[in-house]
Short mmCIF file of C-alpha atoms in Angstrom, two decimals:
data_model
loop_
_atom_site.label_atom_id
_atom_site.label_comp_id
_atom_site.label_asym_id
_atom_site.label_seq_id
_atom_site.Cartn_x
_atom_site.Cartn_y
_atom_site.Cartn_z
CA UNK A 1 -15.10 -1.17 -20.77
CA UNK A 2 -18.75 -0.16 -19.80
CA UNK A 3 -20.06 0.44 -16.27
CA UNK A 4 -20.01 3.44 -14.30
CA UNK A 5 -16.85 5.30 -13.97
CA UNK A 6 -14.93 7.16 -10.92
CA UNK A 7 -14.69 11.10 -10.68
CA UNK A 8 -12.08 13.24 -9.08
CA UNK A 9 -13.33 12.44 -5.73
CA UNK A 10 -13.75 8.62 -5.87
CA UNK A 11 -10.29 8.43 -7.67
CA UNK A 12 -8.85 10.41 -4.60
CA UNK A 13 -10.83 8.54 -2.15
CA UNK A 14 -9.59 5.39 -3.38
CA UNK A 15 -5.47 6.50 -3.72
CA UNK A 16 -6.02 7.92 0.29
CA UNK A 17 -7.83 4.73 1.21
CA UNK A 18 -5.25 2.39 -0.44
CA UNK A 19 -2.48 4.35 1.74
CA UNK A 20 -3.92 5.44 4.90
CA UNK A 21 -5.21 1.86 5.46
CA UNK A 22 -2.08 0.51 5.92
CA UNK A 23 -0.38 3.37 6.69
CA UNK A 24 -0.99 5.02 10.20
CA UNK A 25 -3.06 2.04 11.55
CA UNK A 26 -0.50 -0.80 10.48
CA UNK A 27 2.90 0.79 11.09
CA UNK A 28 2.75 3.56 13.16
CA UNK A 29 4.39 1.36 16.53
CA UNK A 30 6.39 -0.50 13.53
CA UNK A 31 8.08 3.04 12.42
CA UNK A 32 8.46 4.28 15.56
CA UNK A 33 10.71 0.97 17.02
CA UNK A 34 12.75 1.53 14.50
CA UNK A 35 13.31 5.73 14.26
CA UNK A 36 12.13 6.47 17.67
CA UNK A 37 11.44 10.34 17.77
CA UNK A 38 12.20 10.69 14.22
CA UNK A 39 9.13 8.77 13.09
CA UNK A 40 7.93 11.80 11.54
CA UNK A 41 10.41 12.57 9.52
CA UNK A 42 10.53 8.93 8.14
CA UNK A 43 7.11 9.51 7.45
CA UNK A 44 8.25 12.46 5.31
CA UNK A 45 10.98 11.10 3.52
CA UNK A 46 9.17 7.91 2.62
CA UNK A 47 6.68 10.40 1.06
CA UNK A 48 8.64 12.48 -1.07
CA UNK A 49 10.05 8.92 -2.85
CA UNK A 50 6.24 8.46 -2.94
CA UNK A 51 5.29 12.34 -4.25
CA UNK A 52 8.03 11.51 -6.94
CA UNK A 53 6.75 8.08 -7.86
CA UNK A 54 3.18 9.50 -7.91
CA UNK A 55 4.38 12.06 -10.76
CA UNK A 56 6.47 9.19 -12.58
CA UNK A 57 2.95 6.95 -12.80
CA UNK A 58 1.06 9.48 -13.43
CA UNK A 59 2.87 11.22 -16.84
CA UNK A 60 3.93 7.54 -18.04
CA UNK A 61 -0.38 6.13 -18.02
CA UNK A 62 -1.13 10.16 -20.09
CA UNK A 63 2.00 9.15 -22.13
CA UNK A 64 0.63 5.67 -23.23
CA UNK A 65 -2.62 6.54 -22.74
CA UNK A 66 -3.02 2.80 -20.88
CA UNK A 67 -3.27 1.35 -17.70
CA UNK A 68 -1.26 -1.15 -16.11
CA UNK A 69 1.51 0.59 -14.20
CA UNK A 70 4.79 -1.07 -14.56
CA UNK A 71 3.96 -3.92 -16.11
CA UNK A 72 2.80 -1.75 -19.37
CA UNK A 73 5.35 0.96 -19.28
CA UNK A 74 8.03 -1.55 -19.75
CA UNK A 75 6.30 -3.47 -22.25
CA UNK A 76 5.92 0.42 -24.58
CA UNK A 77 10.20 0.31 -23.88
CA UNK A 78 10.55 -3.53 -25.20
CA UNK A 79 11.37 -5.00 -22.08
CA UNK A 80 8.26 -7.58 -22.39
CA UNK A 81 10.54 -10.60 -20.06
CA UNK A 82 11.40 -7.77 -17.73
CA UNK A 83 7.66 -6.22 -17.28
CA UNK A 84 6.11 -9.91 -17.00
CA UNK A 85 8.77 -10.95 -14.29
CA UNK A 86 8.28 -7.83 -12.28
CA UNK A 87 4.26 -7.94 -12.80
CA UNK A 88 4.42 -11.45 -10.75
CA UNK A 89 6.69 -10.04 -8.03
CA UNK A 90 4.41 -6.86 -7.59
CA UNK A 91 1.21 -8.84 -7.78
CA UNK A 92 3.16 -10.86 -4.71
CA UNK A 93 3.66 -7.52 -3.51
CA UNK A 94 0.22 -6.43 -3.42
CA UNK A 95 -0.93 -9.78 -1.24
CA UNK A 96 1.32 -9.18 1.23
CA UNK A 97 -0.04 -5.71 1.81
CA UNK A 98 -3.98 -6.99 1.76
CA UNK A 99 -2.81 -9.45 4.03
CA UNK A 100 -1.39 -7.03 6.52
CA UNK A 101 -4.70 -4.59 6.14
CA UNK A 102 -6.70 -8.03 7.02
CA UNK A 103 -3.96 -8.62 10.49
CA UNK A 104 -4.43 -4.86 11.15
CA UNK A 105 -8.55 -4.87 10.97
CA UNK A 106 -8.56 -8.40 13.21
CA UNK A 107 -6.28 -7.11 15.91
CA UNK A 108 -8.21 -3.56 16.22
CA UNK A 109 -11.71 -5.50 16.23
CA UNK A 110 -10.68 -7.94 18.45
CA UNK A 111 -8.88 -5.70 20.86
CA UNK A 112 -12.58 -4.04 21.48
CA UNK A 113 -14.48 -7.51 21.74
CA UNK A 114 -11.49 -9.49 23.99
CA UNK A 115 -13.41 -12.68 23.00
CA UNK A 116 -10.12 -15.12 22.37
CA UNK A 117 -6.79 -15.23 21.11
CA UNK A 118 -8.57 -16.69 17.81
CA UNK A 119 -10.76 -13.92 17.22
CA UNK A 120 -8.45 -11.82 15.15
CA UNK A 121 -7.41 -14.32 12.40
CA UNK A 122 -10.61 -15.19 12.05
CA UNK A 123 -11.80 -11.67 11.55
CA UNK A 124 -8.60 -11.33 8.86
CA UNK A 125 -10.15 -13.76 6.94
CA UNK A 126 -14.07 -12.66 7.03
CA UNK A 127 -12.78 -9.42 6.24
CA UNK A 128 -11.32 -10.12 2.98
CA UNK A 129 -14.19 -12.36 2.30
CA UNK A 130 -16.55 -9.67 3.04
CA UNK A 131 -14.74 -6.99 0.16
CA UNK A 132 -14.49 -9.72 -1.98
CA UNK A 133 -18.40 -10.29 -2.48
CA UNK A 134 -18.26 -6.12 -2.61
CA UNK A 135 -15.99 -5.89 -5.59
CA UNK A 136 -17.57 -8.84 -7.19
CA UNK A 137 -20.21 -6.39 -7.43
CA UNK A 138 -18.80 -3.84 -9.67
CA UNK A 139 -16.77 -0.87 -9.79
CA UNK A 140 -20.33 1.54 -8.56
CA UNK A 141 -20.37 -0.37 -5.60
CA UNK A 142 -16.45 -0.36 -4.64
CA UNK A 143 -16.20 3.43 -5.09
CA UNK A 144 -19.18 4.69 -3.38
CA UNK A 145 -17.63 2.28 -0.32
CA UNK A 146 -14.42 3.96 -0.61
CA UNK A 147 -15.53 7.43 -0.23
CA UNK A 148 -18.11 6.98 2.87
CA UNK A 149 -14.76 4.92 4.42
CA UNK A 150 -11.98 7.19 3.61
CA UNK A 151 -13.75 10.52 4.70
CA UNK A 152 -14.98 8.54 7.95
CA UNK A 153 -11.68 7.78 8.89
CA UNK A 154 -9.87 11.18 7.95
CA UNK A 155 -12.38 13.01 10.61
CA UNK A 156 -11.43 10.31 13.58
CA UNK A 157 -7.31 10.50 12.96
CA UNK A 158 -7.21 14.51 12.38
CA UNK A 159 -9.61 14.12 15.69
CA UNK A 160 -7.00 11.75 17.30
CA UNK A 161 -4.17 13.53 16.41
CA UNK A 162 -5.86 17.22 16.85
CA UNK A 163 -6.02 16.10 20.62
CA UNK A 164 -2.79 15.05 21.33
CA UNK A 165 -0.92 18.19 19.50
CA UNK A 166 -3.01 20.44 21.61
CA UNK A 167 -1.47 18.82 25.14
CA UNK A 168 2.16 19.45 23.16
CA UNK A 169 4.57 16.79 25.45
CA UNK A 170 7.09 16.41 22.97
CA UNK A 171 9.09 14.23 25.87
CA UNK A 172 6.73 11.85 24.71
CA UNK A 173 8.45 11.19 21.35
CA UNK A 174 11.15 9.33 23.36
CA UNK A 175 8.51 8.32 26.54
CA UNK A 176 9.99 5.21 27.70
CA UNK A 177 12.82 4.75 24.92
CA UNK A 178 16.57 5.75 24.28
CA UNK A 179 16.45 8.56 21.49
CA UNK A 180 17.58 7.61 18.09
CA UNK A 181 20.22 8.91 16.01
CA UNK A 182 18.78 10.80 13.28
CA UNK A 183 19.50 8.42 10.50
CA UNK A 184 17.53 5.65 11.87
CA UNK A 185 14.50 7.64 9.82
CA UNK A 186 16.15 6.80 6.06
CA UNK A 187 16.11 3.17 7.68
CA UNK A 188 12.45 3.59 8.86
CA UNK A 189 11.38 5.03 5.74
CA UNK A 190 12.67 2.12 3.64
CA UNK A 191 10.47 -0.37 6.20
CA UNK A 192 7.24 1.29 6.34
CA UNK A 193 7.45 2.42 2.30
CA UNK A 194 4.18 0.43 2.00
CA UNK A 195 2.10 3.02 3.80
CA UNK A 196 2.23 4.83 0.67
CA UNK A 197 1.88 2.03 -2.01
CA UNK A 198 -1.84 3.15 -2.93
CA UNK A 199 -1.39 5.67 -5.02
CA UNK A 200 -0.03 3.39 -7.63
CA UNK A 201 -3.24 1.12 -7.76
CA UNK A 202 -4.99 4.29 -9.65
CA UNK A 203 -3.06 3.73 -13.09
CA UNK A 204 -4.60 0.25 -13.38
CA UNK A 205 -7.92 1.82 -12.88
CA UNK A 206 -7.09 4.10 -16.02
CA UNK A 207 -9.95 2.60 -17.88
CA UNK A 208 -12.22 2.75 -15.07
CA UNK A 209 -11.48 6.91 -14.87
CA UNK A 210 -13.42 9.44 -16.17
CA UNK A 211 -11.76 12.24 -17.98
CA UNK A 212 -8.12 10.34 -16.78
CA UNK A 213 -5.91 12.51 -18.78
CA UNK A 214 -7.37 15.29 -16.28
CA UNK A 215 -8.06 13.13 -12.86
CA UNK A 216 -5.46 10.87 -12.59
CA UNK A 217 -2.55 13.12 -12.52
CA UNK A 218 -4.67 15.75 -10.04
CA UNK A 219 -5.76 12.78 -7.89
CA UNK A 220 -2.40 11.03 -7.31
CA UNK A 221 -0.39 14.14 -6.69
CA UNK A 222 -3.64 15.38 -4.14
CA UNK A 223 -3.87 11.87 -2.47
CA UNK A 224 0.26 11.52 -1.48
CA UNK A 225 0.04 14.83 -0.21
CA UNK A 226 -3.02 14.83 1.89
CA UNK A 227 -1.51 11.58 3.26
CA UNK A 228 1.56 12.68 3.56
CA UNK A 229 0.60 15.70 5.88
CA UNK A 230 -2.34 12.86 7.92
CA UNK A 231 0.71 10.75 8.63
CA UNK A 232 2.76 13.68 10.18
CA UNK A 233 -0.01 14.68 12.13
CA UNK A 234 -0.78 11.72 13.84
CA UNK A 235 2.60 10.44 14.42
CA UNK A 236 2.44 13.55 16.48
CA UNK A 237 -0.42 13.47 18.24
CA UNK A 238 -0.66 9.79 19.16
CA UNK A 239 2.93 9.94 20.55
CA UNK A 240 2.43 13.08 22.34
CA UNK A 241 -0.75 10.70 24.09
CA UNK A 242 0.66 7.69 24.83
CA UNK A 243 4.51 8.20 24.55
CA UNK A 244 6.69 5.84 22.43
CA UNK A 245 7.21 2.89 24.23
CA UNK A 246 3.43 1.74 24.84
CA UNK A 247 2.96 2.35 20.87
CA UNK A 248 5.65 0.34 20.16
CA UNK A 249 4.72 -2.60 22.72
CA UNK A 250 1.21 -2.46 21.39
CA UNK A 251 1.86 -1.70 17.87
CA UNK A 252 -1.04 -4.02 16.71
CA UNK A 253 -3.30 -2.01 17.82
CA UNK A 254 -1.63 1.27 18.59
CA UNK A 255 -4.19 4.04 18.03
CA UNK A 256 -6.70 2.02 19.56
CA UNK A 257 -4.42 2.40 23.18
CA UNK A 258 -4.12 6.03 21.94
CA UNK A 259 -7.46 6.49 21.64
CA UNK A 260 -8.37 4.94 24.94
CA UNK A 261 -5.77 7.30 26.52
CA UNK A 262 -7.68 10.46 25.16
CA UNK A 263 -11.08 9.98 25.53
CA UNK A 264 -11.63 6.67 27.82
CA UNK A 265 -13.82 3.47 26.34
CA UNK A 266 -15.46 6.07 24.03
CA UNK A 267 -12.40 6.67 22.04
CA UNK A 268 -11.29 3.06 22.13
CA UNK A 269 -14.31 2.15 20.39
CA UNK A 270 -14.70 5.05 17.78
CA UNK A 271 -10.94 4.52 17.06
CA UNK A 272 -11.83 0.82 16.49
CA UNK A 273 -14.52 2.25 14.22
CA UNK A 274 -12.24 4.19 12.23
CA UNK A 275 -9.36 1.25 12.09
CA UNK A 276 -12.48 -1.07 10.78
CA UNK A 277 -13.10 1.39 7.89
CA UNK A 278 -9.43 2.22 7.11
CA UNK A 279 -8.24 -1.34 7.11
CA UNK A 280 -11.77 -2.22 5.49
CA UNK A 281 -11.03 0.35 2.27
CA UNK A 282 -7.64 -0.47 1.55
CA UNK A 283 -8.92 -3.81 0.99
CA UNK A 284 -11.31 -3.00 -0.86
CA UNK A 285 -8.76 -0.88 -3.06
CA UNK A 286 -6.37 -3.01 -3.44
CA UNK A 287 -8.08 -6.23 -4.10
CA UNK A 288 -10.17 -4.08 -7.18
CA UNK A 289 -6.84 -2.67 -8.57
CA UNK A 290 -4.73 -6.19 -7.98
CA UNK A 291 -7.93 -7.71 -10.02
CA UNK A 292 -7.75 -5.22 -12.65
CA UNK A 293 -3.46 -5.96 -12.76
CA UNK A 294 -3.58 -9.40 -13.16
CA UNK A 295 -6.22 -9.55 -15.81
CA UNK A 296 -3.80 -6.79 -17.77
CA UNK A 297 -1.08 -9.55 -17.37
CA UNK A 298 -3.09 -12.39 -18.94
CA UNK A 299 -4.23 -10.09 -21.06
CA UNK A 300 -0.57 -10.19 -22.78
CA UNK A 301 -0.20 -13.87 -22.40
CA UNK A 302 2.26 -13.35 -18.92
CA UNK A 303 -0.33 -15.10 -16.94
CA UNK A 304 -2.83 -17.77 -17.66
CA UNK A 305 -5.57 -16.47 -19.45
CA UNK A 306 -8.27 -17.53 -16.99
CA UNK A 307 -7.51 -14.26 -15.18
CA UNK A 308 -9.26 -12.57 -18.03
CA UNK A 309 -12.51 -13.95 -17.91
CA UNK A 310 -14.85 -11.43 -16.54
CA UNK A 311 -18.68 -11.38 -14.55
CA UNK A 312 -21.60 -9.34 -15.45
CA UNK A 313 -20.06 -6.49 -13.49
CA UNK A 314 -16.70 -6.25 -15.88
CA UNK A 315 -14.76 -7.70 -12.88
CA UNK A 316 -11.89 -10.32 -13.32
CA UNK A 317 -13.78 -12.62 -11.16
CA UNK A 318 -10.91 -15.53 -11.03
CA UNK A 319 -8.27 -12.86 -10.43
CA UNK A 320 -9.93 -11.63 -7.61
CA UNK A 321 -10.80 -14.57 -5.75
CA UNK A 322 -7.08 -15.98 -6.50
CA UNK A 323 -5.81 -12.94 -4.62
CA UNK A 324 -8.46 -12.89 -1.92
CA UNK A 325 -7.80 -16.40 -0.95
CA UNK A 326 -3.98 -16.16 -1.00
CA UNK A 327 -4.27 -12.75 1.13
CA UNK A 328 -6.32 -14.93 3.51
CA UNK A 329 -4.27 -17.48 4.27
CA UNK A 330 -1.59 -14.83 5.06
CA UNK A 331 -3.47 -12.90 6.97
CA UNK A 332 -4.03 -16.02 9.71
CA UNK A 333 -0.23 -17.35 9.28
CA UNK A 334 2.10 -14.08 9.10
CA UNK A 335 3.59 -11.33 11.44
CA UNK A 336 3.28 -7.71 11.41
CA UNK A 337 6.79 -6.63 11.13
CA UNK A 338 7.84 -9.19 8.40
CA UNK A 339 4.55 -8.69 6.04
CA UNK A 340 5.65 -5.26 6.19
CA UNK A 341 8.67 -5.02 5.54
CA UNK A 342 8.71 -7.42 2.42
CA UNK A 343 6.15 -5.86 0.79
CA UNK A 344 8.03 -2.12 1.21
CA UNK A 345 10.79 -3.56 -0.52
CA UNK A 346 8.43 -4.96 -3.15
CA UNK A 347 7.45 -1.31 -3.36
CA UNK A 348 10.59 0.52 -3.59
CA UNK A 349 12.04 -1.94 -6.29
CA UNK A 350 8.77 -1.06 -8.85
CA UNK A 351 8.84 2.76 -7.67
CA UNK A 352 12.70 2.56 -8.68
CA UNK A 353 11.45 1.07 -11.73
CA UNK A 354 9.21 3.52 -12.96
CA UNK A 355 10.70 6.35 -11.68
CA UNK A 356 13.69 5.31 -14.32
CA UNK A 357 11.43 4.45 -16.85
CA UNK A 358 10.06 8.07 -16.63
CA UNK A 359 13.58 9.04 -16.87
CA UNK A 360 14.52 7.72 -19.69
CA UNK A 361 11.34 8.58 -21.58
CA UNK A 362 12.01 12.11 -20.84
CA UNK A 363 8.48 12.86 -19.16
CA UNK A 364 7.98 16.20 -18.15
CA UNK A 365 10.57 17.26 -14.87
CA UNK A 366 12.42 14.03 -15.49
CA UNK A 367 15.39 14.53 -13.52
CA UNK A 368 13.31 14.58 -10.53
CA UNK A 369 11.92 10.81 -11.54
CA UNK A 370 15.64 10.40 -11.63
CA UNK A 371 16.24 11.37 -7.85
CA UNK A 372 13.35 8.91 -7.28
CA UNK A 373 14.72 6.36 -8.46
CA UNK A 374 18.23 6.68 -7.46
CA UNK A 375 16.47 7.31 -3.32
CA UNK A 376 14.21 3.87 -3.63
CA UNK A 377 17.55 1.88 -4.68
CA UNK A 378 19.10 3.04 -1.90
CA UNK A 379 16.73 2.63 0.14
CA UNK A 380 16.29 -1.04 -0.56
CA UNK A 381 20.12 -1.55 -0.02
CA UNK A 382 19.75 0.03 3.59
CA UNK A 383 16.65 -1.71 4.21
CA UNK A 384 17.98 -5.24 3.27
CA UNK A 385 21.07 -4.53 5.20
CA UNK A 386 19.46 -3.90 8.89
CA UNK A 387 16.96 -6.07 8.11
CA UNK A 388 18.62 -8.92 7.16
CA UNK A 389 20.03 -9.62 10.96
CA UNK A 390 16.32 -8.98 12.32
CA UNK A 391 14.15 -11.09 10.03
CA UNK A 392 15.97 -13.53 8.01
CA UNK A 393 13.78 -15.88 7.52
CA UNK A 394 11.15 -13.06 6.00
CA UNK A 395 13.80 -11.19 3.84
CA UNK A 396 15.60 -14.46 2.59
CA UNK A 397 12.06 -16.10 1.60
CA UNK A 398 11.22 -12.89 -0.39
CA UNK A 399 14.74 -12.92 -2.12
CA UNK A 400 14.57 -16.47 -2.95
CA UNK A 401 10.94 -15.76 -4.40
CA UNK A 402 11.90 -12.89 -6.41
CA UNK A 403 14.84 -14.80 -7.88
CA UNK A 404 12.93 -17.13 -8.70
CA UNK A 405 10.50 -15.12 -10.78
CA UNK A 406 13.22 -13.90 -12.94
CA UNK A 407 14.33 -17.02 -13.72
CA UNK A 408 11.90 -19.41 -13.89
CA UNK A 409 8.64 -17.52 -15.18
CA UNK A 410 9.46 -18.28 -18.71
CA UNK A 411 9.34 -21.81 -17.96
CA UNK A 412 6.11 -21.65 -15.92
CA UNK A 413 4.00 -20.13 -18.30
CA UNK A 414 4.98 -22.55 -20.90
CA UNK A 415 3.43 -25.26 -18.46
CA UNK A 416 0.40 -23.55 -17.31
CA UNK A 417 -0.92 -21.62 -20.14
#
């Protein structure tokens, strides 16, 4: 692989951007409809699984000295069907998520122009259009976009939530609501465990790392924590603003109504800012990472080997526009709450993964990987269960779909190779 390569500080800038993006932005009102005033804490718990996960990815890519993720960890244990099967599902996993970054950035953008109902679909779909033509461009360009975005949008949500912690109304956490039984956060953490998916899209960037035996450990554990702490903050802050009912009845665009609430039209519109840049680099993380998975699939002959073909720039050029158009049409179809939600479960079913894997390949604290993956498969069981009732349709379709995979990908492949 030639081309420039990412340092300490793009590598973490591109982890925080992956998370925050469609963290805070996209499922703060989402988290806080279903835990009320223990938001925070499903914040927290979702992050730990994630802190865990983080170490898991992390020792397996030094151990195999590869990238991939999952997909090549289970291939190094022999379980080639198992990694293939699982690299289509998480691939699925990844366009929900770029499609719910695209619905975040149209609904904060159009909230601030209040043009037409239309307006935000149609800005889903430039956006991904726009970060496509970026990444097309070559790794240089993506990472020197993801660190003027990420540090951008750190200083406006420590801003944000600075504010609100400093009027301290904690009757806000339940402004407008019934309180919540504490265990409603294990459920919220299972729904919203895509706020902290980004970390992952660093170990298919292994080749793209320099030094990665030192950065990509140091980066991933850095990035879930400083995330981790951002999220706790501004669950805070914003609720402490606004109280929980208007963030939950305007959970599109809930920091922007925060925002307004602090500091008038001028922190509506620098808000908007900031949700244009957060949204903007998680696409522009995930949609380089997704690339970089796919072509590591056709790579081993588990997806048609057109995904390999490469530009000038290195970059799997068919990959990427596959994914970008998908994401797209998403992005203009789907809902909030059920693009969410499906791809956390995605999530927690590969974190469970790995976190075994590491496990059973003894990395170094393994029984913690163990506790990982023994809280993501329970998570998945509680999330499926209250979700099930809710959004049938959305949690059916993506059980269907990952059934599918499993069985028929064998057959597929023979066709389409």
């Amino acid at each position: 692989m030639s081309g420039e390569k990412m340092n300490f500080n793009a590598t973490w800038s591109m982890a925080v951007g992956g998370m925050v993006g469609g963290g805070i932005f996209s499922v703060l009102g989402v988290i806080i409809q279903s835990a009320g005033q223990w938001a925070w804490l499903s914040f927290l718990l979702a992050g730990l699984i994630a802190l865990i996960s983080a170490h898991s990815y992390s020792q397996l890519a030094l151990k195999y000295n590869e990238g991939g993720g999952a997909f090549t960890f289970l291939r190094k244990i022999n379980r080639e069907g198992f990694a293939g099967s699982l690299s289509w599902v998480l691939i699925v996993g990844y366009i929900l998520t770029l499609s719910v970054y695209a619905f975040t950035f149209g609904h904060y953008v159009a909230h601030l122009l209040e043009i037409g109902s239309w307006l935000p679909r149609v800005l889903a779909f430039a956006v991904i259009a726009l970060f496509t033509l970026i990444n097309l461009r070559g790794v240089g360009s993506s990472s020197r976009v993801e660190i003027i975005a990420v540090y951008g949008k750190l200083l406006v949500l420590l801003g944000l939530a600075a504010f609100g912690i400093v009027k301290w109304a904690p009757e806000q956490l339940t402004g407008g609501i019934d309180p919540k039984p504490w265990h409603t956060a294990i459920i919220g953490a299972a729904t919203i465990f895509m706020a902290y998916e980004g970390f992952q899209l660093l170990s298919y960037d292994y080749d793209d790392l320099k030094k990665p035996n030192k950065t990509l450990p140091g980066a991933t554990m850095v990035a879930v924590i400083s995330v981790i702490v951002i999220y706790l903050l501004v669950t805070f802050g914003t609720t402490m603003l606004v109280g929980a009912e208007t963030l939950i009845e305007k959970k599109e665009i809930a920091l922007s109504v925060a925002g307004k609430k602090a500091l008038g039209t001028f922190g509506l519109i620098v808000v908007t800012i900031a949700a244009a840049f957060s949204t903007g680099s998680a696409i522009n993380a995930t949609l380089f990472s997704t690339a970089r998975l796919m072509e590591s699939v056709a790579e081993k002959k588990d997806l048609p080997h057109l995904f390999v073909r490469e530009n000038e720039q290195n970059i799997p050029y068919y990959a990427l526009l596959t994914i970008s158009v998908i994401a797209a049409v998403l992005s203009i179809i789907g809902s909030l709450g059920s693009l969410v939600d499906a791809a956390s479960i995605i999530f927690l079913f590969t974190f469970g993964t790995v976190n075994f894997i590491a496990f059973q390949q003894k990395v170094k604290w393994k029984w913690i990987s163990l506790f990982g993956a023994i809280g993501c498969a329970l998570a998945i069981v509680a999330d499926i269960i209250e979700q099930i009732e809710k959004i049938p349709y959305a949690i059916g379709s993506l059980i269907a779909i990952t059934a599918c995979i499993f069985i028929f990908r064998p057959y597929l492949l023979k066709k389409i190779r």
